[in-house]
PDB file of C-alpha atoms in Angstrom:
ATOM      1  CA  MET A   4       6.787 -30.474  -0.931  1.00 78.00           C
ATOM      2  CA  LYS A   5       8.540 -33.223   0.506  1.00 81.00           C
ATOM      3  CA  LYS A   6       6.637 -36.485  -0.409  1.00 90.00           C
ATOM      4  CA  ASN A   7       3.969 -34.557  -2.519  1.00 90.00           C
ATOM      5  CA  ARG A   8       2.588 -33.352   1.247  1.00 87.00           C
ATOM      6  CA  PRO A   9       1.428 -30.280   0.380  1.00 90.00           C
ATOM      7  CA  ALA A  10       2.864 -27.773   1.962  1.00 86.00           C
ATOM      8  CA  VAL A  11       2.359 -23.861   2.700  1.00 87.00           C
ATOM      9  CA  MET A  12       6.052 -21.512   1.476  1.00 89.00           C
ATOM     10  CA  LEU A  13       6.741 -18.369   4.537  1.00 93.00           C
ATOM     11  CA  SER A  14       9.327 -16.167   3.464  1.00 94.00           C
ATOM     12  CA  VAL A  15      10.210 -13.973   5.593  1.00 95.00           C
ATOM     13  CA  LEU A  16      13.715 -10.767   5.166  1.00 95.00           C
ATOM     14  CA  CYS A  17      14.952  -9.564   8.252  1.00 95.00           C
ATOM     15  CA  ASN A  18      18.479  -7.974   9.721  1.00 94.00           C
ATOM     16  CA  ALA A  19      20.897 -10.108  10.525  1.00 93.00           C
ATOM     17  CA  ALA A  20      20.473  -8.469  13.498  1.00 96.00           C
ATOM     18  CA  ASP A  21      17.501  -9.691  13.922  1.00 97.00           C
ATOM     19  CA  ILE A  22      17.384 -12.929  12.326  1.00 97.00           C
ATOM     20  CA  GLU A  23      17.988 -14.983  15.805  1.00 97.00           C
ATOM     21  CA  ARG A  24      14.739 -13.623  16.512  1.00 98.00           C
ATOM     22  CA  ILE A  25      13.250 -13.872  13.567  1.00 97.00           C
ATOM     23  CA  GLU A  26      13.802 -17.567  13.585  1.00 97.00           C
ATOM     24  CA  ALA A  27      12.535 -18.214  17.614  1.00 98.00           C
ATOM     25  CA  VAL A  28       8.662 -16.781  15.843  1.00 97.00           C
ATOM     26  CA  LEU A  29       9.377 -19.386  13.512  1.00 97.00           C
ATOM     27  CA  PHE A  30       9.448 -21.707  15.614  1.00 97.00           C
ATOM     28  CA  ARG A  31       7.717 -21.403  17.902  1.00 98.00           C
ATOM     29  CA  GLU A  32       4.523 -19.971  15.403  1.00 96.00           C
ATOM     30  CA  THR A  33       4.574 -22.585  13.010  1.00 94.00           C
ATOM     31  CA  THR A  34       5.501 -26.594  12.946  1.00 91.00           C
ATOM     32  CA  THR A  35       8.333 -25.557  10.592  1.00 92.00           C
ATOM     33  CA  LEU A  36      11.344 -28.357  11.898  1.00 93.00           C
ATOM     34  CA  GLY A  37      13.684 -26.354  10.326  1.00 94.00           C
ATOM     35  CA  VAL A  38      15.358 -22.928   8.169  1.00 95.00           C
ATOM     36  CA  ARG A  39      16.833 -21.364   5.384  1.00 94.00           C
ATOM     37  CA  ARG A  40      18.442 -18.882   5.809  1.00 94.00           C
ATOM     38  CA  TRP A  41      20.790 -17.098   2.542  1.00 94.00           C
ATOM     39  CA  PRO A  42      22.260 -13.508   2.728  1.00 93.00           C
ATOM     40  CA  VAL A  43      20.196 -10.544   0.078  1.00 92.00           C
ATOM     41  CA  SER A  44      21.813  -7.859  -1.325  1.00 92.00           C
ATOM     42  CA  ARG A  45      19.174  -5.309  -2.755  1.00 90.00           C
ATOM     43  CA  ARG A  46      20.127  -2.982  -5.749  1.00 93.00           C
ATOM     44  CA  LYS A  47      18.188   0.708  -5.934  1.00 94.00           C
ATOM     45  CA  LEU A  48      17.478   2.663  -8.295  1.00 95.00           C
ATOM     46  CA  ASP A  49      18.223   6.681  -7.732  1.00 96.00           C
ATOM     47  CA  ARG A  50      14.513   8.156  -7.301  1.00 96.00           C
ATOM     48  CA  ARG A  51      12.307  10.539  -6.296  1.00 96.00           C
ATOM     49  CA  ARG A  52       9.003  12.574  -5.604  1.00 96.00           C
ATOM     50  CA  HIS A  53       6.766  13.358  -8.603  1.00 96.00           C
ATOM     51  CA  GLU A  54       3.113  14.650  -9.261  1.00 96.00           C
ATOM     52  CA  VAL A  55       1.133  14.080 -12.093  1.00 96.00           C
ATOM     53  CA  THR A  56      -2.074  16.152 -12.995  1.00 95.00           C
ATOM     54  CA  THR A  57      -5.150  13.993 -13.941  1.00 95.00           C
ATOM     55  CA  ALA A  58      -8.780  14.764 -14.129  1.00 95.00           C
ATOM     56  CA  TRP A  59      -9.473  14.066 -10.797  1.00 96.00           C
ATOM     57  CA  GLY A  60      -6.254  15.954  -9.421  1.00 95.00           C
ATOM     58  CA  PRO A  61      -3.040  15.590  -8.808  1.00 96.00           C
ATOM     59  CA  ILE A  62      -1.408  12.602  -8.098  1.00 97.00           C
ATOM     60  CA  ASP A  63       1.376  12.071  -6.255  1.00 96.00           C
ATOM     61  CA  GLY A  64       4.534   9.133  -7.443  1.00 97.00           C
ATOM     62  CA  VAL A  65       7.907   8.484  -8.107  1.00 97.00           C
ATOM     63  CA  LEU A  66      10.260   7.952 -10.665  1.00 96.00           C
ATOM     64  CA  ALA A  67      12.696   5.623 -11.095  1.00 96.00           C
ATOM     65  CA  LEU A  68      16.103   6.516 -13.061  1.00 95.00           C
ATOM     66  CA  MET A  69      18.320   4.919 -14.007  1.00 94.00           C
ATOM     67  CA  PRO A  70      20.969   6.352 -16.384  1.00 92.00           C
ATOM     68  CA  GLY A  71      21.047   6.339 -20.062  1.00 94.00           C
ATOM     69  CA  HIS A  72      17.317   5.045 -19.618  1.00 93.00           C
ATOM     70  CA  PRO A  73      14.166   7.258 -19.674  1.00 93.00           C
ATOM     71  CA  PRO A  74      12.651   8.048 -15.918  1.00 93.00           C
ATOM     72  CA  SER A  75       9.817   5.736 -15.665  1.00 94.00           C
ATOM     73  CA  PHE A  76       6.457   6.230 -12.937  1.00 96.00           C
ATOM     74  CA  SER A  77       4.527   4.788 -10.590  1.00 96.00           C
ATOM     75  CA  PRO A  78       1.577   5.914  -8.920  1.00 97.00           C
ATOM     76  CA  GLU A  79       1.638   6.651  -4.782  1.00 98.00           C
ATOM     77  CA  PHE A  80      -1.228   3.645  -3.957  1.00 97.00           C
ATOM     78  CA  GLU A  81      -2.315   5.167  -1.772  1.00 97.00           C
ATOM     79  CA  THR A  82      -3.548   8.563  -4.041  1.00 97.00           C
ATOM     80  CA  CYS A  83      -4.732   6.733  -5.494  1.00 97.00           C
ATOM     81  CA  ARG A  84      -6.569   4.975  -3.404  1.00 97.00           C
ATOM     82  CA  ARG A  85      -8.030   7.728  -1.923  1.00 97.00           C
ATOM     83  CA  VAL A  86      -9.196   9.055  -5.443  1.00 97.00           C
ATOM     84  CA  ALA A  87     -10.370   6.376  -5.956  1.00 97.00           C
ATOM     85  CA  GLU A  88     -13.079   6.411  -3.277  1.00 97.00           C
ATOM     86  CA  GLU A  89     -13.576  10.119  -3.528  1.00 96.00           C
ATOM     87  CA  ARG A  90     -14.712   9.832  -7.136  1.00 97.00           C
ATOM     88  CA  ASN A  91     -16.036   6.386  -6.833  1.00 97.00           C
ATOM     89  CA  LEU A  92     -13.790   5.040  -9.893  1.00 97.00           C
ATOM     90  CA  PRO A  93     -12.354   1.683 -10.095  1.00 98.00           C
ATOM     91  CA  LEU A  94      -8.424   1.869  -9.030  1.00 98.00           C
ATOM     92  CA  ARG A  95      -6.616   0.248 -12.060  1.00 97.00           C
ATOM     93  CA  THR A  96      -8.284   3.446 -13.674  1.00 97.00           C
ATOM     94  CA  VAL A  97      -6.941   5.621 -11.847  1.00 97.00           C
ATOM     95  CA  VAL A  98      -3.660   4.663 -11.618  1.00 97.00           C
ATOM     96  CA  GLU A  99      -3.768   4.062 -15.537  1.00 96.00           C
ATOM     97  CA  ALA A 100      -4.923   7.506 -15.407  1.00 96.00           C
ATOM     98  CA  ALA A 101      -1.370   8.870 -14.029  1.00 96.00           C
ATOM     99  CA  GLN A 102       0.052   6.940 -15.839  1.00 95.00           C
ATOM    100  CA  LYS A 103      -0.915   8.683 -18.824  1.00 94.00           C
ATOM    101  CA  ALA A 104      -0.040  11.328 -17.417  1.00 95.00           C
ATOM    102  CA  PHE A 105       3.504  10.765 -17.158  1.00 95.00           C
ATOM    103  CA  ASP A 106       5.017  13.057 -19.623  1.00 85.00           C
ATOM    104  CA  ALA A 107       8.525  11.327 -19.417  1.00 70.00           C
ATOM    105  CA  THR A 108      10.451  13.972 -22.339  1.00 65.00           C
ATOM    106  CA  ASN A 109       9.779  17.439 -19.407  1.00 70.00           C
ATOM    107  CA  ILE A 110      11.521  15.594 -16.765  1.00 68.00           C
TER     108      ILE A 110
END
């Protein structure tokens, strides 16, 4: 950071109504002498729940929908984690199987 000193950068996202309370925590609990802030907006894709079938059973997930583009599928982490633990599989194997099981042409 300044003058090549090592540092940690902490970022916080909060509602405008919570800014003063969050800043008070930062000043009280860290050694910072200042806080930079700016408004942030977020754009979200339309989404809906979707389930795919794998060799280990169904996996819940979310379809992201963008006009003019095929939908994309994101498997739910907790469902994949549970299946991986139950079947003694690497989490990555379950996530990849769920993504491969998704067929955008059937949506």
